[in-house]
Amino acid sequence: MRLSSKIMASAVVIAFMTLGLHATAPGKMFSWKADNDTTQGKRPVKVVRIPESSIVDEVIWVVGDEPILKSDVEAMRLQAEEEGIRWQGDPDCTIPEQLALQKLYLHQAEIDSVEVTETEVVSEVDRIINHWIQGIGSREKLEEYRKQSITQMRQEMRETFRDRLMIEKMKQKLVENITVSPADVRRYFKDVPEDSIPFIPTEVEVQILTKTPRIAPEEIDRVKNELRSYTDRVTKGETSFATLARLYSEDPGTARQGGELDYTGRGLLDPAFANVAFNLTDPKKISKIVETEFGYHIIQLIDKRGDKIKCRHILLKPQVSPEAIEQGKLRLDSIANDIRAGKFSFDEAASYLSDDKDTKSSKGLMANMTDEGRTSKFRMQDLPTEVARVVDTLKVGDVSQSFQMINSKGKTVCAIIKLKSRVEGHRATITEDFQSMKNVVLAKRRDEYLKEWVKRKLKDIYVRMNDRYKDCTFEYQGWRK
């Protein structure tokens, strides 16, 4: 099966997941509803790029003072085709309506002065990218698959996710006063058929202890000497920076463009990279060697425009040797044996011996960020692939053998895990799963309120559409004026 046919999320599709995207995937009987997180799929998607020459662009709708272009609709249509998504209803009508709903919420957000910070945007983009990295196996595989560097992905996703977060905040503001009581929950489920009661998938809690394999100093020196030789060749006029980037850079997304990064703000770059790049003033000069979480770089300035920079870079990555990985795994197997022998607990080992800064302070307990907030409970599909594979072999309380994995930063690490708890999948009950059942009722109430809000809003907002859409069957009839 083609990789793209397995993927159920994309930077384009994600933008509409807050709006109730009416589409289904082959073999799947479900709708993309308002609060579904379409990032649950573990693999990223290829972004469909449409040649500008293939579309004669035009404004087809206007909502408030926001236009919707024919190219916007075609981009969404082609993306859905790439992902094997089928629209419920006529795509020629459904897609523009979803775009119009987005404009409706954004228009209200502007009226209400709803703000999204750059930090929030960067954090959300990075969360999605790290989710993709864990699913596909490494930064390198992700960049190769998307044919973009991580920085280019961040640039491309930035505005989409800014709008997405703005819409989410606007919707949260609209429904912030809607609540449900325990009596409401019991009343709602009292007469619901058993097969309609929510099914709670298997959930687990996992503790993890990781060791980062040591990169030999000789390997780091090799990489730095290679970069110095590139700087020397460019300075002497033997070749151009762009040529060397195409030949040798290990950033597949930018290597094809001669290492070029288009105009980018500081917040979308690695802090160490940004500090050096933004201090460059002479396009003829090459930066000192910069170490980032990706590897080692040299940078050449192209241009500065306001608070954005355009530059080239060459990235080289020191390689972790198989011997270092094996040593890390042997060390962890020794720690696991000591835990099983009762010399110390997994909690103590994770707190004092783990290299994972994200879990070290919580005794190794992994955290899952969901729409409801931070929790220690994971559904199996939400775990990193390598961790899920090992968890599936463990009983509660078991400590695993060591294994190799890609962490949330895209780095190769060695790990052991302990299965702290497992609750098997079951039909929800009021006594055991009240919060989950409350969330179902609350989501329904909020969804009903938002639908009524849209109907009221459409009475007052300016909407103009191309005549060819006036015979469409829309979810909301108020689009026609």
Coordinates of C-alpha atoms in Angstrom, one line a residue:
M1 CA 0.0 0.0 0.0
R2 CA 1.3 3.4 -0.9
L3 CA 2.4 5.4 2.1
S4 CA 0.2 8.4 1.3
S5 CA -2.9 6.2 1.3
K6 CA -2.3 5.4 5.0
I7 CA -2.1 8.9 6.1
M8 CA -5.1 10.7 7.6
A9 CA -3.6 14.1 8.4
S10 CA -1.8 16.9 6.6
A11 CA -0.8 20.5 7.0
V12 CA -3.7 21.4 4.7
V13 CA -6.3 19.1 6.1
I14 CA -5.4 19.9 9.7
A15 CA -6.4 23.5 9.0
F16 CA -10.0 22.4 8.7
M17 CA -10.3 19.9 11.5
T18 CA -11.7 22.5 13.8
L19 CA -14.6 23.2 11.4
G20 CA -16.3 19.9 10.8
L21 CA -14.7 18.6 7.6
H22 CA -17.3 16.4 6.0
A23 CA -15.1 13.7 4.4
T24 CA -14.5 10.0 4.7
A25 CA -11.6 7.8 3.9
P26 CA -12.0 4.5 2.0
G27 CA -13.2 1.8 4.3
K28 CA -13.8 4.2 7.1
M29 CA -17.4 5.1 8.2
F30 CA -16.8 8.3 10.0
S31 CA -16.9 12.1 9.6
W32 CA -14.2 14.6 10.4
K33 CA -16.1 16.3 13.1
A34 CA -15.4 19.5 15.0
D35 CA -13.1 18.3 17.8
N36 CA -11.4 15.3 16.1
D37 CA -7.6 15.5 16.2
T38 CA -6.5 14.6 12.7
T39 CA -2.9 14.4 13.9
Q40 CA -3.6 11.0 15.4
G41 CA -2.1 9.3 12.2
K42 CA 1.5 8.6 12.9
R43 CA 2.9 9.5 9.5
P44 CA 3.1 12.9 7.8
V45 CA 1.8 13.6 4.4
K46 CA 3.2 14.9 1.1
V47 CA 1.9 18.3 0.5
V48 CA 0.4 18.7 -2.9
R49 CA 1.7 21.7 -4.7
I50 CA -0.3 23.0 -7.6
P51 CA 1.5 24.7 -10.5
E52 CA 0.2 28.3 -10.6
S53 CA -0.1 28.0 -14.4
S54 CA -2.7 25.3 -14.1
I55 CA -5.3 27.5 -12.4
V56 CA -6.8 30.7 -13.5
D57 CA -7.4 32.2 -10.1
E58 CA -10.5 34.1 -9.1
V59 CA -12.5 35.1 -6.1
I60 CA -15.4 32.7 -5.7
W61 CA -16.7 33.7 -2.3
V62 CA -16.3 36.7 0.1
V63 CA -17.1 36.3 3.8
G64 CA -17.0 39.6 5.6
D65 CA -14.0 41.2 3.9
E66 CA -12.2 37.9 3.5
P67 CA -12.0 36.4 0.0
I68 CA -12.0 32.7 -0.9
L69 CA -10.0 31.9 -4.0
K70 CA -10.6 29.2 -6.6
S71 CA -7.0 28.1 -5.9
D72 CA -7.9 27.6 -2.2
V73 CA -10.6 25.2 -3.2
E74 CA -8.5 23.3 -5.7
A75 CA -5.6 22.9 -3.2
M76 CA -8.0 21.3 -0.7
R77 CA -9.6 19.1 -3.4
L78 CA -6.2 17.8 -4.7
Q79 CA -5.0 17.2 -1.1
A80 CA -8.0 15.1 -0.4
E81 CA -7.5 13.1 -3.5
E82 CA -3.9 12.5 -2.6
E83 CA -5.1 11.2 0.8
G84 CA -7.9 9.0 -0.6
I85 CA -10.5 11.1 1.2
R86 CA -14.1 11.1 -0.1
W87 CA -16.3 14.1 0.6
Q88 CA -19.8 13.7 1.9
G89 CA -21.9 15.5 -0.6
D90 CA -20.7 17.5 -3.6
P91 CA -17.0 18.5 -3.1
D92 CA -17.7 21.6 -5.3
C93 CA -20.1 22.8 -2.6
T94 CA -18.7 21.2 0.6
I95 CA -15.1 22.5 0.2
P96 CA -16.1 26.2 -0.3
E97 CA -18.5 26.0 2.7
Q98 CA -15.7 24.7 4.9
L99 CA -13.4 27.5 3.8
A100 CA -16.2 29.9 4.4
L101 CA -16.8 28.6 7.9
Q102 CA -13.1 29.2 8.6
K103 CA -13.4 32.8 7.4
L104 CA -16.5 33.2 9.6
Y105 CA -14.7 32.3 12.8
L106 CA -11.6 34.3 11.8
H107 CA -13.8 37.4 11.1
Q108 CA -15.3 37.1 14.6
A109 CA -11.9 36.6 16.2
E110 CA -10.7 39.8 14.7
I111 CA -13.8 41.6 16.0
D112 CA -13.3 40.2 19.5
S113 CA -9.5 40.9 19.4
V114 CA -8.6 37.2 19.9
E115 CA -4.8 36.9 19.8
V116 CA -2.4 34.0 19.1
T117 CA 1.2 34.5 20.1
E118 CA 4.2 33.5 18.0
T119 CA 5.2 31.1 20.8
E120 CA 1.9 29.3 20.6
V121 CA 2.2 28.9 16.8
V122 CA 5.8 27.6 17.0
S123 CA 4.9 25.2 19.8
E124 CA 1.9 23.7 17.9
V125 CA 3.9 23.4 14.7
D126 CA 6.7 21.7 16.5
R127 CA 4.3 19.3 18.3
I128 CA 2.9 18.2 14.9
I129 CA 6.4 17.8 13.3
N130 CA 7.7 15.8 16.3
H131 CA 4.6 13.6 16.1
W132 CA 5.4 13.0 12.5
I133 CA 9.0 12.3 13.2
Q134 CA 8.1 9.6 15.8
G135 CA 5.7 8.0 13.3
I136 CA 8.1 7.9 10.3
G137 CA 11.2 7.1 12.3
S138 CA 13.6 10.0 12.0
R139 CA 14.0 13.7 10.9
E140 CA 15.9 12.5 7.9
K141 CA 13.1 10.2 6.7
L142 CA 10.6 12.9 7.3
E143 CA 12.6 15.5 5.3
E144 CA 13.2 12.9 2.5
Y145 CA 9.5 12.0 2.3
R146 CA 8.2 15.6 2.3
K147 CA 11.2 16.8 0.2
Q148 CA 11.5 19.7 2.6
S149 CA 13.8 20.6 5.5
I150 CA 12.3 20.9 9.0
T151 CA 12.6 24.7 8.8
Q152 CA 10.7 24.8 5.5
M153 CA 7.9 22.7 7.0
R154 CA 7.7 25.2 9.8
Q155 CA 7.5 28.1 7.4
E156 CA 4.9 26.4 5.3
M157 CA 2.7 25.4 8.3
R158 CA 3.0 28.7 10.2
E159 CA 0.1 30.7 8.8
T160 CA -2.1 27.6 8.5
F161 CA -1.6 26.9 12.2
R162 CA -1.9 30.5 13.2
D163 CA -5.4 30.5 11.7
R164 CA -6.2 27.1 13.3
L165 CA -5.2 28.3 16.7
M166 CA -7.2 31.5 16.2
I167 CA -10.3 29.5 15.3
E168 CA -9.8 27.2 18.3
K169 CA -9.5 30.2 20.7
M170 CA -12.6 31.8 19.1
K171 CA -14.6 28.7 19.5
Q172 CA -13.4 28.2 23.1
K173 CA -14.5 31.7 23.9
L174 CA -17.9 31.2 22.4
V175 CA -18.6 28.0 24.5
E176 CA -16.7 28.9 27.6
N177 CA -19.8 29.2 29.7
I178 CA -21.4 26.0 28.6
T179 CA -21.3 23.3 31.3
V180 CA -23.0 20.0 32.1
S181 CA -23.8 18.5 35.5
P182 CA -23.6 14.9 36.6
A183 CA -27.4 14.8 36.3
D184 CA -27.2 15.9 32.7
V185 CA -24.7 13.1 31.9
R186 CA -26.9 10.4 33.6
R187 CA -30.0 11.8 31.8
Y188 CA -28.3 11.8 28.4
F189 CA -27.1 8.2 28.7
K190 CA -30.2 6.8 30.5
D191 CA -32.0 5.8 27.3
V192 CA -29.0 5.4 25.0
P193 CA -28.7 1.9 23.4
E194 CA -25.8 0.0 24.8
D195 CA -24.1 -0.1 21.4
S196 CA -24.2 3.7 21.3
I197 CA -22.4 4.1 24.6
P198 CA -18.8 5.3 24.0
F199 CA -16.2 2.6 23.7
I200 CA -13.1 3.5 25.7
P201 CA -10.0 2.1 24.0
T202 CA -7.2 0.4 25.9
E203 CA -5.2 2.9 27.8
V204 CA -1.7 2.5 29.3
E205 CA 0.7 4.4 31.5
V206 CA 4.4 4.0 30.7
Q207 CA 7.6 4.9 32.4
I208 CA 10.7 5.3 30.3
L209 CA 14.5 5.6 31.0
T210 CA 16.7 6.6 28.1
K211 CA 20.4 6.9 27.4
T212 CA 21.8 8.9 24.5
P213 CA 24.6 7.1 22.7
R214 CA 27.9 9.0 22.9
I215 CA 29.2 10.4 19.7
A216 CA 33.0 9.9 19.5
P217 CA 35.1 13.1 19.6
E218 CA 36.9 12.0 16.5
E219 CA 33.5 11.9 14.6
I220 CA 32.7 15.5 15.7
D221 CA 36.2 16.6 14.7
R222 CA 35.7 15.0 11.3
V223 CA 32.5 16.9 10.7
K224 CA 34.0 20.2 11.8
N225 CA 37.1 19.8 9.7
E226 CA 34.8 19.0 6.7
L227 CA 32.9 22.2 7.2
R228 CA 36.1 24.2 7.6
S229 CA 37.3 22.9 4.3
Y230 CA 34.0 24.1 2.6
T231 CA 34.5 27.6 4.1
D232 CA 38.1 27.6 2.9
R233 CA 37.1 26.6 -0.7
V234 CA 34.4 29.3 -0.9
T235 CA 36.7 32.0 0.5
K236 CA 39.4 31.1 -2.0
G237 CA 36.8 31.3 -4.9
E238 CA 37.2 27.7 -5.9
T239 CA 33.5 27.1 -5.8
S240 CA 30.2 28.6 -4.5
F241 CA 28.5 28.0 -1.2
A242 CA 25.3 26.9 -3.1
T243 CA 27.3 24.2 -5.1
L244 CA 28.7 22.7 -2.0
A245 CA 25.3 22.7 -0.3
R246 CA 23.8 20.8 -3.2
L247 CA 26.7 18.3 -3.1
Y248 CA 27.2 17.7 0.6
S249 CA 24.5 19.2 2.8
E250 CA 22.6 16.6 4.9
D251 CA 19.5 18.7 5.0
P252 CA 17.6 17.2 2.1
G253 CA 15.0 19.8 2.1
T254 CA 17.3 22.7 1.3
A255 CA 20.2 20.9 -0.4
R256 CA 18.4 20.9 -3.7
Q257 CA 18.0 24.7 -3.5
G258 CA 21.7 25.2 -2.8
G259 CA 21.1 25.3 1.0
E260 CA 18.7 28.2 0.7
L261 CA 16.2 29.1 3.4
D262 CA 13.6 31.7 2.3
Y263 CA 12.7 34.6 4.5
T264 CA 12.2 33.2 8.0
G265 CA 11.6 34.8 11.4
R266 CA 13.8 34.1 14.4
G267 CA 11.1 32.1 16.2
L268 CA 11.0 29.4 13.5
L269 CA 14.7 28.7 13.6
D270 CA 16.8 26.8 16.1
P271 CA 17.9 29.4 18.7
A272 CA 21.6 28.7 18.2
F273 CA 21.2 28.9 14.4
A274 CA 19.2 32.1 14.7
N275 CA 21.7 33.8 17.0
V276 CA 24.5 33.4 14.4
A277 CA 22.4 33.9 11.3
F278 CA 20.8 37.2 12.4
N279 CA 24.2 38.6 13.4
L280 CA 25.6 38.1 9.9
T281 CA 26.0 41.4 7.9
D282 CA 28.2 40.5 4.9
P283 CA 26.9 38.1 2.3
K284 CA 30.5 37.4 1.2
K285 CA 31.4 36.1 4.7
I286 CA 30.6 32.6 6.0
S287 CA 29.7 32.1 9.6
K288 CA 31.6 30.2 12.2
I289 CA 30.5 26.6 12.8
V290 CA 27.1 26.4 14.6
E291 CA 26.0 23.4 16.7
T292 CA 22.2 22.8 16.9
E293 CA 19.9 19.9 17.7
F294 CA 20.2 18.9 14.1
G295 CA 24.0 18.8 13.8
Y296 CA 26.7 21.3 12.7
H297 CA 26.2 24.1 10.2
I298 CA 27.9 26.9 8.4
I299 CA 25.7 29.8 7.2
Q300 CA 25.9 32.4 4.4
L301 CA 23.7 35.5 4.5
I302 CA 21.7 36.3 1.4
D303 CA 19.4 39.1 2.6
K304 CA 17.6 40.6 5.5
R305 CA 14.1 42.0 5.3
G306 CA 12.6 43.5 8.5
D307 CA 12.6 40.8 11.2
K308 CA 13.2 38.0 8.7
I309 CA 16.3 36.6 7.2
K310 CA 17.2 34.8 3.9
C311 CA 20.3 32.6 4.0
R312 CA 22.0 29.4 2.9
H313 CA 23.4 26.7 5.1
I314 CA 25.2 23.5 4.9
L315 CA 24.4 20.8 7.5
L316 CA 26.5 17.8 8.5
K317 CA 25.5 15.3 11.1
P318 CA 27.9 13.3 13.2
Q319 CA 27.0 9.7 13.0
V320 CA 26.3 7.5 16.1
S321 CA 28.3 4.4 15.7
P322 CA 26.7 0.9 16.1
E323 CA 29.2 0.3 18.9
A324 CA 27.9 3.3 20.8
I325 CA 24.3 2.2 20.4
E326 CA 25.3 -1.4 21.6
Q327 CA 27.1 0.1 24.6
G328 CA 24.0 2.1 25.5
K329 CA 21.7 -0.9 25.3
L330 CA 24.1 -3.0 27.4
R331 CA 24.2 -0.3 30.0
L332 CA 20.4 -0.2 30.1
D333 CA 20.0 -4.0 30.3
S334 CA 22.3 -3.9 33.3
I335 CA 20.1 -1.2 34.9
A336 CA 17.0 -3.2 34.1
N337 CA 18.5 -6.3 35.7
D338 CA 19.3 -4.4 38.9
I339 CA 15.7 -3.1 39.0
R340 CA 14.3 -6.6 38.6
A341 CA 16.7 -7.8 41.4
G342 CA 15.3 -5.1 43.7
K343 CA 18.5 -3.1 44.1
F344 CA 16.5 0.1 43.3
S345 CA 13.2 1.0 41.8
F346 CA 12.4 2.1 38.2
D347 CA 11.3 5.4 39.8
E348 CA 14.7 5.9 41.3
A349 CA 16.6 4.8 38.2
A350 CA 14.6 7.2 35.9
S351 CA 15.0 10.1 38.3
Y352 CA 18.8 9.8 38.6
L353 CA 20.1 7.9 35.5
S354 CA 17.8 8.9 32.6
D355 CA 18.9 11.3 29.9
D356 CA 15.3 12.2 29.1
K357 CA 14.8 15.7 30.5
D358 CA 11.1 15.6 29.7
T359 CA 10.3 12.6 32.0
K360 CA 13.2 12.6 34.5
S361 CA 11.4 14.9 36.9
S362 CA 8.3 12.7 36.9
K363 CA 10.1 9.4 37.7
G364 CA 10.1 8.5 34.0
L365 CA 6.3 8.8 33.5
M366 CA 5.5 9.7 29.9
A367 CA 3.1 12.5 29.3
N368 CA 0.5 12.7 26.6
M369 CA -0.8 16.1 25.4
T370 CA -4.5 15.8 24.4
D371 CA -7.3 18.2 23.6
E372 CA -8.3 17.9 27.2
G373 CA -4.8 18.7 28.5
R374 CA -1.8 16.8 29.8
T375 CA -2.3 13.2 31.0
S376 CA -0.2 10.2 31.7
K377 CA -2.7 7.9 29.9
F378 CA -2.0 6.8 26.3
R379 CA -4.0 5.0 23.8
M380 CA -1.7 2.5 22.0
Q381 CA -1.8 4.5 18.7
D382 CA -0.7 7.6 20.5
L383 CA 2.6 6.1 21.8
P384 CA 5.8 6.4 19.8
T385 CA 5.9 3.4 17.5
E386 CA 8.9 1.7 19.1
V387 CA 7.4 2.1 22.6
A388 CA 4.0 0.8 21.5
R389 CA 5.6 -2.3 20.0
V390 CA 7.4 -3.1 23.3
V391 CA 4.4 -2.2 25.5
D392 CA 2.4 -4.8 23.6
T393 CA 4.7 -7.6 24.9
L394 CA 4.6 -6.5 28.6
K395 CA 2.5 -7.3 31.6
V396 CA 1.8 -4.5 34.2
G397 CA 4.9 -4.1 36.3
D398 CA 7.3 -5.6 33.8
V399 CA 10.5 -3.9 32.8
S400 CA 11.5 -4.3 29.2
Q401 CA 14.7 -5.3 27.5
S402 CA 16.6 -2.4 26.0
F403 CA 15.7 -1.1 22.5
Q404 CA 16.6 1.6 20.1
M405 CA 14.2 4.4 19.3
I406 CA 13.8 8.0 17.9
N407 CA 12.9 10.4 20.6
S408 CA 10.6 13.5 20.3
K409 CA 13.6 15.6 19.2
G410 CA 14.4 13.2 16.4
K411 CA 17.5 11.8 18.0
T412 CA 18.5 8.1 18.3
V413 CA 18.4 7.0 21.9
C414 CA 18.5 3.7 23.8
A415 CA 15.6 3.0 26.2
I416 CA 14.0 0.7 28.6
I417 CA 10.4 1.0 29.7
K418 CA 8.1 -0.2 32.5
L419 CA 4.4 -0.8 32.0
K420 CA 2.9 1.1 35.0
S421 CA -0.8 0.4 34.2
R422 CA -3.2 -0.9 31.6
V423 CA -6.9 -0.6 31.4
E424 CA -8.4 -2.8 28.6
G425 CA -10.9 -1.4 26.1
H426 CA -14.5 -1.4 27.4
R427 CA -17.9 0.3 27.1
A428 CA -17.9 3.4 29.3
T429 CA -19.7 3.3 32.7
I430 CA -20.8 6.2 34.8
T431 CA -18.8 4.9 37.8
E432 CA -15.5 4.2 36.0
D433 CA -15.5 6.6 33.1
F434 CA -17.6 9.5 34.2
Q435 CA -15.1 12.1 32.8
S436 CA -15.1 10.5 29.3
M437 CA -18.9 10.3 29.3
K438 CA -19.1 13.9 30.5
N439 CA -16.9 15.0 27.7
V440 CA -19.2 13.3 25.2
V441 CA -22.2 15.3 26.5
L442 CA -20.3 18.5 26.8
A443 CA -18.9 18.2 23.2
K444 CA -22.5 17.6 21.9
R445 CA -23.8 20.7 23.8
R446 CA -21.0 22.8 22.5
D447 CA -21.4 21.6 19.0
E448 CA -25.1 22.4 19.1
Y449 CA -24.3 25.9 20.4
L450 CA -21.7 26.6 17.7
K451 CA -24.1 25.5 15.0
E452 CA -26.8 27.9 16.3
W453 CA -24.1 30.6 16.5
V454 CA -23.2 30.1 12.9
K455 CA -26.8 30.4 11.9
R456 CA -27.2 33.7 13.8
K457 CA -23.9 35.1 12.5
L458 CA -24.9 34.4 8.9
K459 CA -27.8 36.7 9.3
D460 CA -25.5 39.7 10.0
I461 CA -22.3 39.1 8.0
Y462 CA -21.8 40.1 4.4
V463 CA -21.5 37.0 2.1
R464 CA -21.1 37.0 -1.6
M465 CA -20.7 33.9 -3.7
N466 CA -20.2 33.1 -7.4
D467 CA -23.6 32.3 -9.1
R468 CA -22.5 28.7 -9.8
Y469 CA -22.7 27.9 -6.1
K470 CA -26.2 29.2 -5.5
D471 CA -27.8 25.9 -6.3
C472 CA -25.6 24.0 -3.8
T473 CA -27.0 22.1 -0.9
F474 CA -25.2 23.5 2.1
E475 CA -25.2 22.5 5.7
Y476 CA -26.1 26.1 6.6
Q477 CA -28.7 27.7 4.3
G478 CA -27.8 31.3 5.4
W479 CA -25.0 31.6 2.9
R480 CA -27.4 32.7 0.3
K481 CA -28.4 36.3 0.6

